[in-house]
Short mmCIF file of C-alpha atoms and ligand atoms in Angstrom, two decimals:
data_model
loop_
_atom_site.label_atom_id
_atom_site.label_comp_id
_atom_site.label_asym_id
_atom_site.label_seq_id
_atom_site.Cartn_x
_atom_site.Cartn_y
_atom_site.Cartn_z
CA MET T 1 -122.76 -16.74 -183.22
CA THR T 2 -126.03 -16.82 -181.92
CA LEU T 3 -126.26 -15.49 -177.99
CA ILE T 4 -129.76 -15.87 -175.94
CA ILE T 5 -130.24 -14.88 -172.57
CA LYS T 6 -133.14 -15.90 -171.90
CA ASN T 7 -135.36 -15.05 -168.52
CA VAL T 8 -131.92 -15.68 -166.52
CA THR T 9 -131.99 -14.84 -162.25
CA LYS T 10 -129.20 -15.08 -160.37
CA GLN T 11 -129.22 -14.94 -156.32
CA PHE T 12 -126.19 -16.11 -154.57
CA GLU T 13 -126.54 -18.38 -151.71
CA HIS T 14 -127.40 -16.66 -148.60
CA ALA T 15 -128.28 -13.61 -150.45
CA GLN T 16 -131.77 -11.83 -149.05
CA GLU T 17 -131.95 -10.90 -152.55
CA PRO T 18 -131.52 -11.87 -156.19
CA THR T 19 -128.44 -10.12 -157.92
CA LEU T 20 -130.11 -10.16 -161.43
CA ALA T 21 -133.45 -11.63 -162.34
CA ASP T 22 -135.70 -12.56 -165.41
CA ILE T 23 -132.92 -10.86 -167.57
CA ASN T 24 -133.71 -11.24 -171.53
CA LEU T 25 -131.39 -10.37 -174.32
CA GLU T 26 -130.57 -11.14 -177.15
CA ILE T 27 -127.34 -10.66 -178.54
CA ALA T 28 -126.73 -10.84 -182.46
CA ASP T 29 -123.87 -11.68 -184.86
CA GLY T 30 -120.65 -9.46 -184.76
CA GLU T 31 -122.27 -7.08 -182.06
CA PHE T 32 -120.49 -4.60 -179.82
CA LEU T 33 -123.21 -4.76 -177.28
CA CYS T 34 -122.56 -2.71 -173.81
CA VAL T 35 -123.92 -2.82 -169.95
CA VAL T 36 -123.51 -0.13 -168.18
CA GLY T 37 -124.59 0.46 -164.27
CA LYS T 38 -124.46 1.59 -161.02
CA SER T 39 -121.28 0.52 -159.41
CA GLY T 40 -122.74 -3.59 -157.32
CA CYS T 41 -126.29 -3.28 -159.47
CA GLY T 42 -124.55 -7.08 -161.08
CA LYS T 43 -122.41 -6.78 -163.88
CA SER T 44 -119.32 -8.78 -163.51
CA THR T 45 -122.15 -11.13 -162.44
CA LEU T 46 -123.53 -10.93 -165.72
CA LEU T 47 -120.95 -11.34 -167.48
CA ASN T 48 -119.46 -14.37 -165.36
CA LEU T 49 -122.56 -16.17 -166.05
CA ILE T 50 -122.27 -15.55 -170.41
CA ALA T 51 -118.77 -17.01 -169.38
CA GLY T 52 -119.96 -19.61 -167.15
CA LEU T 53 -117.57 -19.11 -164.44
CA GLU T 54 -121.48 -18.62 -162.29
CA THR T 55 -124.28 -20.39 -162.99
CA PRO T 56 -127.79 -19.03 -163.45
CA THR T 57 -130.25 -19.41 -160.41
CA GLY T 58 -133.06 -19.65 -162.77
CA GLY T 59 -133.63 -19.78 -166.56
CA GLU T 60 -130.75 -20.08 -169.48
CA ILE T 61 -128.07 -19.04 -171.92
CA LEU T 62 -128.18 -20.54 -175.34
CA LEU T 63 -124.56 -19.48 -176.59
CA ASN T 64 -125.44 -20.54 -180.91
CA GLY T 65 -128.16 -23.44 -179.46
CA LYS T 66 -126.15 -25.17 -176.54
CA ALA T 67 -126.79 -23.98 -172.69
CA VAL T 68 -123.63 -22.89 -171.36
CA THR T 69 -122.92 -24.86 -168.66
CA GLY T 70 -119.31 -23.99 -168.10
CA PRO T 71 -116.30 -22.02 -169.12
CA GLY T 72 -115.92 -23.73 -173.01
CA ALA T 73 -113.53 -22.69 -175.83
CA ASP T 74 -116.41 -20.30 -177.55
CA ARG T 75 -115.64 -17.35 -175.17
CA VAL T 76 -113.26 -15.88 -174.05
CA VAL T 77 -112.71 -13.40 -170.64
CA MET T 78 -110.45 -9.89 -170.51
CA PHE T 79 -110.60 -8.35 -167.28
CA GLN T 80 -110.00 -5.18 -165.72
CA GLU T 81 -106.82 -6.47 -164.23
CA HIS T 82 -104.58 -7.66 -167.26
CA ALA T 83 -103.77 -10.59 -165.66
CA LEU T 84 -100.64 -11.73 -166.96
CA PHE T 85 -97.99 -14.23 -165.89
CA PRO T 86 -94.79 -11.93 -164.48
CA TRP T 87 -92.02 -14.69 -165.46
CA ARG T 88 -93.21 -15.28 -168.70
CA ASN T 89 -92.44 -12.21 -171.30
CA VAL T 90 -94.80 -10.48 -173.88
CA ILE T 91 -95.05 -13.23 -176.55
CA GLU T 92 -95.56 -16.14 -174.11
CA ASN T 93 -97.84 -14.27 -172.19
CA VAL T 94 -99.79 -14.10 -175.63
CA LYS T 95 -98.65 -17.77 -176.73
CA PHE T 96 -100.32 -18.97 -173.18
CA GLY T 97 -104.49 -18.75 -174.00
CA MET T 98 -103.48 -20.98 -177.29
CA GLU T 99 -101.15 -23.43 -175.66
CA VAL T 100 -104.33 -23.82 -173.24
CA ALA T 101 -106.78 -24.30 -176.31
CA GLY T 102 -104.74 -26.82 -177.41
CA VAL T 103 -103.27 -24.80 -180.74
CA PRO T 104 -100.04 -26.43 -182.22
CA LYS T 105 -96.77 -24.87 -181.58
CA SER T 106 -95.71 -24.51 -185.10
CA GLN T 107 -99.04 -21.75 -185.87
CA GLN T 108 -98.81 -20.21 -181.58
CA GLU T 109 -95.37 -17.17 -183.21
CA GLU T 110 -97.55 -16.55 -186.18
CA ARG T 111 -100.54 -16.27 -184.47
CA ALA T 112 -99.16 -14.36 -181.08
CA LEU T 113 -97.05 -12.02 -183.81
CA HIS T 114 -100.55 -11.15 -185.58
CA TYR T 115 -102.17 -10.07 -182.60
CA LEU T 116 -99.31 -8.15 -181.23
CA ARG T 117 -98.96 -5.85 -184.42
CA MET T 118 -102.46 -5.69 -184.24
CA VAL T 119 -102.26 -4.45 -180.28
CA GLN T 120 -98.89 -2.38 -181.20
CA MET T 121 -96.91 -4.93 -179.10
CA GLU T 122 -94.78 -6.21 -181.47
CA ALA T 123 -91.91 -3.65 -180.54
CA TYR T 124 -92.11 -5.48 -177.14
CA ARG T 125 -92.66 -8.77 -177.85
CA ASP T 126 -89.84 -10.33 -175.40
CA TYR T 127 -90.30 -7.67 -172.61
CA PRO T 128 -91.01 -8.66 -169.29
CA ILE T 129 -94.44 -7.52 -168.13
CA HIS T 130 -92.88 -5.61 -164.98
CA GLN T 131 -91.24 -3.19 -167.31
CA LEU T 132 -94.38 -1.90 -169.51
CA SER T 133 -96.98 0.58 -168.66
CA GLY T 134 -101.05 0.02 -167.51
CA GLY T 135 -101.87 1.03 -171.32
CA MET T 136 -99.63 -1.98 -172.81
CA ARG T 137 -100.68 -4.73 -170.56
CA GLN T 138 -104.23 -4.36 -171.51
CA ARG T 139 -102.83 -4.53 -174.71
CA VAL T 140 -101.11 -7.89 -174.22
CA ALA T 141 -103.87 -9.17 -173.13
CA LEU T 142 -106.43 -8.01 -175.53
CA ALA T 143 -103.86 -9.47 -177.85
CA ARG T 144 -103.81 -12.65 -176.19
CA ALA T 145 -107.93 -13.30 -175.97
CA LEU T 146 -107.77 -11.95 -179.52
CA THR T 147 -105.44 -15.51 -180.39
CA LEU T 148 -107.93 -17.21 -179.08
CA ASP T 149 -110.57 -17.07 -182.25
CA THR T 150 -113.31 -17.33 -180.00
CA GLU T 151 -117.39 -16.58 -181.24
CA ILE T 152 -118.05 -13.68 -178.46
CA LEU T 153 -115.52 -11.83 -176.76
CA LEU T 154 -116.35 -10.79 -172.79
CA MET T 155 -115.30 -7.33 -171.27
CA ASP T 156 -115.24 -6.61 -168.22
CA GLU T 157 -114.33 -3.18 -167.24
CA PRO T 158 -111.47 -3.36 -169.53
CA PHE T 159 -109.90 -0.10 -169.20
CA SER T 160 -111.03 1.22 -166.21
CA ALA T 161 -108.01 1.55 -164.45
CA LEU T 162 -106.29 3.16 -166.95
CA ASP T 163 -105.49 7.22 -166.79
CA LYS T 164 -108.22 8.35 -168.83
CA GLN T 165 -106.12 9.82 -171.53
CA THR T 166 -104.46 6.04 -172.28
CA ALA T 167 -108.33 4.88 -171.65
CA ASN T 168 -109.39 6.87 -174.51
CA ARG T 169 -107.23 6.07 -176.90
CA MET T 170 -107.94 1.55 -175.93
CA ARG T 171 -110.96 2.14 -176.29
CA ARG T 172 -110.42 4.12 -180.31
CA GLU T 173 -107.82 1.27 -180.92
CA LEU T 174 -110.55 -1.47 -180.02
CA GLN T 175 -113.30 0.14 -182.03
CA GLU T 176 -111.36 -0.24 -185.17
CA ILE T 177 -109.95 -4.14 -184.59
CA TRP T 178 -113.70 -4.87 -184.04
CA MET T 179 -114.64 -3.22 -187.06
CA LYS T 180 -112.20 -5.38 -188.90
CA MET T 181 -112.80 -8.51 -187.35
CA ASN T 182 -116.12 -8.18 -186.90
CA ARG T 183 -116.16 -10.37 -183.57
CA THR T 184 -119.05 -10.93 -181.12
CA VAL T 185 -117.91 -7.80 -178.31
CA PHE T 186 -120.21 -8.54 -174.77
CA PHE T 187 -118.33 -5.53 -172.87
CA ILE T 188 -119.20 -4.12 -169.50
CA THR T 189 -117.59 -0.01 -168.49
CA HIS T 190 -119.17 2.19 -165.80
CA SER T 191 -118.45 5.09 -168.44
CA VAL T 192 -121.29 6.12 -170.26
CA GLU T 193 -119.40 7.63 -171.91
CA GLU T 194 -117.55 4.60 -172.92
CA ALA T 195 -121.12 2.88 -173.60
CA VAL T 196 -122.13 5.84 -176.31
CA TYR T 197 -118.45 5.72 -178.12
CA LEU T 198 -118.54 1.68 -178.89
CA ALA T 199 -122.15 0.11 -178.87
CA ASP T 200 -124.05 -0.75 -181.43
CA ARG T 201 -126.66 -1.14 -178.34
CA VAL T 202 -126.68 0.00 -174.36
CA VAL T 203 -127.93 -1.69 -171.41
CA VAL T 204 -128.95 -0.22 -168.90
CA LEU T 205 -129.49 -2.28 -165.97
CA SER T 206 -131.00 -1.23 -163.14
CA GLU T 207 -130.13 -2.23 -159.76
CA LYS T 208 -133.45 -0.76 -158.30
CA GLU T 209 -134.87 -3.92 -160.85
CA LYS T 210 -131.90 -6.06 -160.50
CA SER T 211 -132.76 -6.15 -164.23
CA ILE T 212 -132.76 -4.14 -168.00
CA ARG T 213 -133.76 -0.63 -167.48
CA ASP T 214 -133.42 -0.31 -170.66
CA VAL T 215 -131.74 -1.81 -174.57
CA ILE T 216 -130.75 1.51 -176.12
CA ARG T 217 -129.61 1.95 -180.12
CA ILE T 218 -126.29 4.37 -181.06
CA ASP T 219 -127.60 5.21 -184.53
CA LEU T 220 -124.28 7.09 -184.43
CA PRO T 221 -121.62 6.36 -187.57
CA ARG T 222 -117.95 6.01 -186.57
CA PRO T 223 -115.51 6.86 -185.33
CA ARG T 224 -117.56 8.53 -183.12
CA HIS T 225 -117.34 12.26 -181.92
CA VAL T 226 -118.10 12.87 -177.91
CA TYR T 227 -119.09 16.35 -178.28
CA ASP T 228 -121.16 15.82 -181.35
CA ASP T 229 -124.42 17.10 -180.22
CA VAL T 230 -126.70 13.71 -180.91
CA PHE T 231 -123.71 11.89 -178.22
CA VAL T 232 -124.16 14.56 -176.07
CA GLU T 233 -127.80 13.16 -176.12
CA TYR T 234 -127.22 9.80 -175.70
CA ARG T 235 -125.03 9.97 -172.66
CA HIS T 236 -126.94 12.23 -170.82
CA ARG T 237 -129.95 9.90 -171.71
CA ILE T 238 -128.90 7.05 -170.69
CA LEU T 239 -127.24 8.83 -167.38
CA GLU T 240 -130.35 9.54 -166.20
CA GLU T 241 -131.41 6.02 -166.54
CA VAL T 242 -127.91 4.65 -164.81
CA GLN T 243 -128.43 6.89 -161.93
CA ASP T 244 -131.93 5.06 -160.63
CA GLY T 245 -134.01 8.42 -160.74
CA GLU T 246 -131.23 8.86 -157.68
CA GLU T 247 -129.72 12.45 -157.49
N1 ADP P 301 -120.21 -14.72 -155.79
C1 ADP P 301 -120.94 -14.33 -153.79
N2 ADP P 301 -121.26 -13.95 -153.63
C2 ADP P 301 -121.84 -13.40 -153.41
N3 ADP P 301 -122.10 -12.50 -154.36
C3 ADP P 301 -122.13 -11.47 -154.78
C4 ADP P 301 -120.80 -13.04 -155.65
N4 ADP P 301 -120.54 -11.34 -156.14
C5 ADP P 301 -121.22 -11.04 -156.22
N5 ADP P 301 -122.12 -10.37 -155.38
C6 ADP P 301 -122.95 -9.54 -155.10
O1 ADP P 301 -123.49 -9.56 -156.23
C7 ADP P 301 -123.64 -7.84 -156.43
C8 ADP P 301 -123.98 -7.26 -158.19
O2 ADP P 301 -122.23 -7.77 -157.64
P1 ADP P 301 -121.01 -7.27 -159.02
O3 ADP P 301 -121.78 -7.88 -160.46
O4 ADP P 301 -120.15 -7.33 -159.18
O5 ADP P 301 -121.66 -5.90 -159.74
P2 ADP P 301 -120.93 -4.93 -161.04
O6 ADP P 301 -119.66 -5.14 -162.02
O7 ADP P 301 -122.23 -3.84 -161.37
O8 ADP P 301 -120.24 -3.74 -159.73
C9 ADP P 301 -123.34 -7.35 -155.39
O9 ADP P 301 -124.24 -6.78 -154.31
C10 ADP P 301 -122.13 -8.46 -155.00
O10 ADP P 301 -122.16 -8.26 -153.80
MG1 MG P 302 -117.87 -5.29 -162.18
#
């Protein structure tokens, strides 16, 4: 997998100025990349461009050398809100993505169970969605995303609607899953702590510049500890950059 974002600009119709200007970024195979930045700086827009849900107004995005022109089976998105179907139970929700992707029915059950086990939700396979907590719903959404075995997993603040304790647990488990599976992850968060915890590299998007302000490699072994001196140093440094010289 190679993902190259080349001179990408996005200006929405009727907008006074571009939301994103001249974004350049290469994502390595198997990398865990986190994007941080103030609310409204264009994080979701960047993710939507990679997902093919939005089209750049300039530049191009290349996935394995091919320009992204729309959504594709090589990418999957997981959003902050779980986007599960309330009329389907847990395992049926996990199977949904595979149904759309045309995975043979005979393989769906086994694959769904494999990933439900991975997110520790196998015991809830027949539960209706409304009986699950927020964290459990995001586990199901994660299992659904993982079953598609895509080149890249795009995650837009997947844990930010959860309480802190649940979010911390989810990020730890996501990291364990990522370490086992070696998938490429493009992860947006407004939490610098979450980014330093998870990322190989942290990209700071600047609202002022409408572009990438800095890319910081997190040179710490995993699992990381938020009270570790070096962790705290990274967090402070990146927080300052996110503030854009304000406050
Ligand atoms: N579909 C759209 N049409 C017009 N403006 C949009 C659209 N989507 C996002 N924007 C604008 O782009 C900017 C960045 O939004 P967004 O990417 O959602 O930021 P973030 O995810 O960092 O909070 C905001 O000013 C927002 O109003
Ligand atoms: Mg957003």
